[in-house]
Coordinates of C-alpha atoms in Angstrom, one line a residue:
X1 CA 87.8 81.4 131.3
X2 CA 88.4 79.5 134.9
X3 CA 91.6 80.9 136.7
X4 CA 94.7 78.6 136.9
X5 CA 94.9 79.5 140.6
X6 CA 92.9 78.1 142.6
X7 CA 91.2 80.0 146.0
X8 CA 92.7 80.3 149.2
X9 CA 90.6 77.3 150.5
X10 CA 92.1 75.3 147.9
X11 CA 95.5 76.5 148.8
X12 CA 95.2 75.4 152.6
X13 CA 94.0 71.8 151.2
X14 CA 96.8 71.6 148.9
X15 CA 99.4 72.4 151.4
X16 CA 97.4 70.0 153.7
X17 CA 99.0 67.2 151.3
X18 CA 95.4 66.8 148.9
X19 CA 97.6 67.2 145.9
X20 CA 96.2 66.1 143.1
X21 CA 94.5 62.6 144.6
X22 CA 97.7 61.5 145.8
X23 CA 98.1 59.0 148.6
X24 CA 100.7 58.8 151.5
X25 CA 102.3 55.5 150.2
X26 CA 103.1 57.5 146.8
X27 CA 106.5 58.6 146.4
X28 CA 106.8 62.1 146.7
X29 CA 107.4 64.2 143.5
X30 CA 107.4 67.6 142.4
X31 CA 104.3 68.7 141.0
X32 CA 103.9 68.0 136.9
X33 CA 103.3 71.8 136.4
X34 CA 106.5 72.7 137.3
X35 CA 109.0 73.8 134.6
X36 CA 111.0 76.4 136.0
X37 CA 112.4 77.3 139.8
X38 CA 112.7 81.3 140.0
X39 CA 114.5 83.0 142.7
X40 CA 113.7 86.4 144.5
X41 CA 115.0 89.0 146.9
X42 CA 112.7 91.1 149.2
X43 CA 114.5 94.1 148.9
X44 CA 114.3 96.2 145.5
X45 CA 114.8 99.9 144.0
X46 CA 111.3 101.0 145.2
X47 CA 111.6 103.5 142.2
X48 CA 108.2 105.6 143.6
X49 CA 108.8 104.9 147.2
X50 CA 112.9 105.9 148.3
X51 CA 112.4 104.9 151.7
X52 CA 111.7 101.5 151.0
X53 CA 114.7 101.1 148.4
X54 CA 116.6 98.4 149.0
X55 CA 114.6 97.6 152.2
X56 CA 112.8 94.4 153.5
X57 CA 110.6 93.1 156.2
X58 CA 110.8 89.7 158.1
X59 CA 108.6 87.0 156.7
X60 CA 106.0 87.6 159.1
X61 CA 105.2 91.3 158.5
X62 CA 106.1 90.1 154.5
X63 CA 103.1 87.5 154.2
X64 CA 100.8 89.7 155.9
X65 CA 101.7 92.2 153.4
X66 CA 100.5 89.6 151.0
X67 CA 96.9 88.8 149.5
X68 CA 96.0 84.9 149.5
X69 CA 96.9 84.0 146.1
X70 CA 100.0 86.1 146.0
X71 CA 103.7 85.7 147.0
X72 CA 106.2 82.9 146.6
X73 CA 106.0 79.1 147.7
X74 CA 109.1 80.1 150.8
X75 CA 110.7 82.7 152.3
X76 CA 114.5 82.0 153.3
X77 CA 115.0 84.2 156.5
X78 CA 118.5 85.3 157.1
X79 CA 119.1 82.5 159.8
X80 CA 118.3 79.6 157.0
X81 CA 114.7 78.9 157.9
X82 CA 111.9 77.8 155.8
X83 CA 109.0 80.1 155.8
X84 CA 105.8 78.3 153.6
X85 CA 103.3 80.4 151.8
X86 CA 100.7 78.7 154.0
X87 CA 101.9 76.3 156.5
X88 CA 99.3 73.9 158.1
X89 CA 96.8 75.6 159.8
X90 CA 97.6 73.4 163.0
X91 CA 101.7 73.5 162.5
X92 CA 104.9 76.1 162.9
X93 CA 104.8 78.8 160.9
X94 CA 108.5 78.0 159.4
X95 CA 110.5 74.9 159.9
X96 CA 114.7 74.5 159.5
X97 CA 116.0 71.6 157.1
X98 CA 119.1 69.9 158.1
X99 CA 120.8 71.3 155.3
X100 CA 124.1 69.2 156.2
X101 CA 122.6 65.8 155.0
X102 CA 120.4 64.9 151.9
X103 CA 116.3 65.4 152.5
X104 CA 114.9 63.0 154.3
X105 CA 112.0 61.4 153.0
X106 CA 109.5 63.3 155.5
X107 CA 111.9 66.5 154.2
X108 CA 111.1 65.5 150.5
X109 CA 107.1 65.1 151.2
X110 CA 107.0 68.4 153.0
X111 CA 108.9 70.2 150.4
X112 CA 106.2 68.7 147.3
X113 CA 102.9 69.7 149.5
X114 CA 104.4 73.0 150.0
X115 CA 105.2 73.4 146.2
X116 CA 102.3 72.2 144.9
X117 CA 100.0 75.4 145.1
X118 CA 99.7 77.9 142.5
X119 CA 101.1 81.4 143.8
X120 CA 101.0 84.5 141.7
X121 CA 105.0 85.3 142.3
X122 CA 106.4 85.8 138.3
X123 CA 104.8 87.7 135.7
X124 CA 102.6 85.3 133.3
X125 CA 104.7 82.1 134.5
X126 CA 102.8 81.0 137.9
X127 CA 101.1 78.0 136.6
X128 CA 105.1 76.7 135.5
X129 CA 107.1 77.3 138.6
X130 CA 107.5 78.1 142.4
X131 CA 109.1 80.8 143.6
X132 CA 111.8 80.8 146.3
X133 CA 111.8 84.9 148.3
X134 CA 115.2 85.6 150.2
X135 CA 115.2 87.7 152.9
X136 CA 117.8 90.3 151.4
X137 CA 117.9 94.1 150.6
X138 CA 118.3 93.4 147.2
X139 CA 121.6 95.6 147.0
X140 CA 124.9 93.8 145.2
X141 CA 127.3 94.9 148.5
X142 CA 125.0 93.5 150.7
X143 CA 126.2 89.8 151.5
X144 CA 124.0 86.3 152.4
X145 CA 124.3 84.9 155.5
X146 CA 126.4 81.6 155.0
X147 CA 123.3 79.7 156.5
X148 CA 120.7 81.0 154.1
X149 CA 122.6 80.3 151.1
X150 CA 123.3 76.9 152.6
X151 CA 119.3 76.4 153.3
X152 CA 118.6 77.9 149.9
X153 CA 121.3 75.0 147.9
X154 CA 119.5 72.1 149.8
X155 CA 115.9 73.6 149.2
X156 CA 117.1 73.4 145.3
X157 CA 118.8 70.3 145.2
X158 CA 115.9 68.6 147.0
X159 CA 113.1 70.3 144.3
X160 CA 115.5 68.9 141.4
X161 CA 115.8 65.6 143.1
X162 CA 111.9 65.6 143.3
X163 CA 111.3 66.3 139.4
X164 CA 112.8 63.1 138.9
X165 CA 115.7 64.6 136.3
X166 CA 113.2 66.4 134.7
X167 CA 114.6 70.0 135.9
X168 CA 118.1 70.7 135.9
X169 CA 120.2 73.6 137.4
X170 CA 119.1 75.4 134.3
X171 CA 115.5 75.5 134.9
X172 CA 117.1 77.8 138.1
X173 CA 116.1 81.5 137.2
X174 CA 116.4 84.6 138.6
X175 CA 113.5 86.3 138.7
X176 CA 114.9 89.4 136.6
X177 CA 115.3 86.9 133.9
X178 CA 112.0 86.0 133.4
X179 CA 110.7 89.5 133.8
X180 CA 112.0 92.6 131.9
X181 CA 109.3 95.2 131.8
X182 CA 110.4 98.4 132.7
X183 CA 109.3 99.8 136.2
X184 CA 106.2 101.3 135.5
X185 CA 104.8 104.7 137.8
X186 CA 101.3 103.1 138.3
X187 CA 100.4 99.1 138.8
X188 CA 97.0 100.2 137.4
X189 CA 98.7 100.7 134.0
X190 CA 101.7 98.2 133.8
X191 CA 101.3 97.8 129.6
X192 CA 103.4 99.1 126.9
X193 CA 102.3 103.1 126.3
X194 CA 102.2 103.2 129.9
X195 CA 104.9 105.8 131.6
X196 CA 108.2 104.2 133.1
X197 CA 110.9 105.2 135.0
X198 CA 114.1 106.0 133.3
X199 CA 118.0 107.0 134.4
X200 CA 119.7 110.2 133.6
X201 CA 120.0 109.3 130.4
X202 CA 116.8 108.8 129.3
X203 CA 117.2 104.9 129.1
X204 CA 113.8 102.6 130.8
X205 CA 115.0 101.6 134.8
X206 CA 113.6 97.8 135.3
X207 CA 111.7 97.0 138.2
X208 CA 112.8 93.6 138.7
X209 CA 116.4 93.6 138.9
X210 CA 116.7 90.6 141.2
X211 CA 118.5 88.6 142.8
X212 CA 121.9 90.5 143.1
X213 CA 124.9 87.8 140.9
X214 CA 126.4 87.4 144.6
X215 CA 124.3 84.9 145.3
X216 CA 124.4 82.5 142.5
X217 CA 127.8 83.0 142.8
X218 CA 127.5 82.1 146.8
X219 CA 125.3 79.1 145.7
X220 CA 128.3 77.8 143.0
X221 CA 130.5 78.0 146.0
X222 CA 128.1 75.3 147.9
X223 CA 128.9 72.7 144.9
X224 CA 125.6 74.5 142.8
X225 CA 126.6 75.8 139.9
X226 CA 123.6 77.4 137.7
X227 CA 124.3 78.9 134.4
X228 CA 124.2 82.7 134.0
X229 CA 124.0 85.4 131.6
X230 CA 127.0 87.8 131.2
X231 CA 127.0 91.1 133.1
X232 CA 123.4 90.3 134.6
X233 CA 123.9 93.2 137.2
X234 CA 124.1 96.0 134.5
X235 CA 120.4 96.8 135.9
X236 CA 121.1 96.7 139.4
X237 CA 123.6 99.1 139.2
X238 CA 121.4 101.2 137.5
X239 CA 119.3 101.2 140.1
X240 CA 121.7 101.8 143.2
X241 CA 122.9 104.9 141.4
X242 CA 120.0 106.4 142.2
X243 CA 120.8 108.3 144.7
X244 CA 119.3 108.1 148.4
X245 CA 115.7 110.3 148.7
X246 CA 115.7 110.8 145.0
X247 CA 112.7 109.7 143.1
X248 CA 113.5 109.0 138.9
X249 CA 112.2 111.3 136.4
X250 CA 109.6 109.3 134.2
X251 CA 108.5 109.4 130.6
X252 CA 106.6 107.5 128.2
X253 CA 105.3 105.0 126.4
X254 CA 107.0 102.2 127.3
X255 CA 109.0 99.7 125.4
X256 CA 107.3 96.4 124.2
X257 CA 108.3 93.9 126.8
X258 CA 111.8 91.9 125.8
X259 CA 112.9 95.3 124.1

């Protein structure tokens, strides 16, 4: 079967604006694929790795980190700005939106090109949604900058505006609610009867316990209010008791995913 994601040549023409066959005079519009919006941090519990827990680089050093195909559609650095998965060969690197007024319509046809690849950023749901990285250690105490939740609101409002009302504020994810495996030792067996990380009390540690509730809870106080699950830190905290140098005890197999 022919992969959904398409090679990194495609991916430069994409971004290039050849989405699809569409022309310059068309309105822009998200791209039809797109069912969900998931948000990430950089920073994360690094179970096998403690000095990289709650740790992250600049978008620079993070994208280089990256393979083609891999990573989400932006980065938000901490000082607002827009950091593409693969900006125009010829162009900046990252760009800043004037996140005080409504997108403009050059805004709006930036934003489509630069969603319009698929990116391999959410665990079997990249052919549905673009992914939004924060620059951000990943840690619940740790606050946002004001600007980069501000850049982060008008990046949403402006990909719900281009759906045309077909996504709402709850097709807005985080992306530990679209993935709850448990945080596997090896990425060469990532499958249930592989061995897993767990607490002090024997219960299965989740690699993906992002973004910290602080920030939805930053973006509701910019007028964007997203709907969220009850207690949807219980994992992070988990995961920050670890405590600093210590690696978790492992066991095995692994839950079925969703258990």
């Amino acid at each position: 079967m022919r992969s959904p994601v398409p090679t990194a040549v495609g991916l430069l023409l994409l971004a290039a604006g050849s989405v699809q066959g569409a022309r310059e005079d068309d309105p822009p519009r998200l791209a039809p694929r797109v069912r969900r919006i998931v948000v990430h941090v950089l920073g994360g519990p690094a179970y096998d790795r403690p000095e990289r827990r709650f740790r992250f680089f600049d978008p620079p050093q993070t994208q280089a980190r990256w393979k083609p195909r891999f990573g989400a559609h932006w980065i938000i650095w901490t000082d607002g700005s827009l950091w593409p998965r693969h900006a125009p060969p010829a162009g900046p690197r990252s760009w800043n939106a004037d996140v005080d007024r409504p997108a403009t319509e050059a805004d709006r046809r930036r934003v489509a090109r630069e969603a319009a690849p698929i990116y391999a950023h959410l665990h079997n749901g990249n052919s549905s949604s673009v992914g939004i990285e924060i620059s951000h250690s990943g840690r619940a105490r740790d606050p946002f900058p004001p600007v980069q939740v501000r850049s982060l609101a008008w990046l949403l409002r402006t990909l719900l505006e281009l759906s045309g009302g077909r996504l709402t504020t709850a097709d807005v994810y985080g992306h530990k609610d679209l993935d709850r495996r448990p945080a596997y030792l090896r990425s060469v067996c990532e499958r249930p009867g592989c061995p897993y990380f767990v607490d002090d009390q024997g219960r299965a540690l989740r690699r993906r316990v992002d973004p910290p509730e602080s920030l939805f809870i930053a973006l509701a106080r910019e007028g964007l209010a997203i709907p969220r699950p009850r207690d949807a830190d219980a994992d992070l905290r988990r995961a920050e008791a670890i405590a600093p140098g210590e690696r978790p005890r492992a066991t095995g197999p692994a839950p079925r995913t969703g258990q």
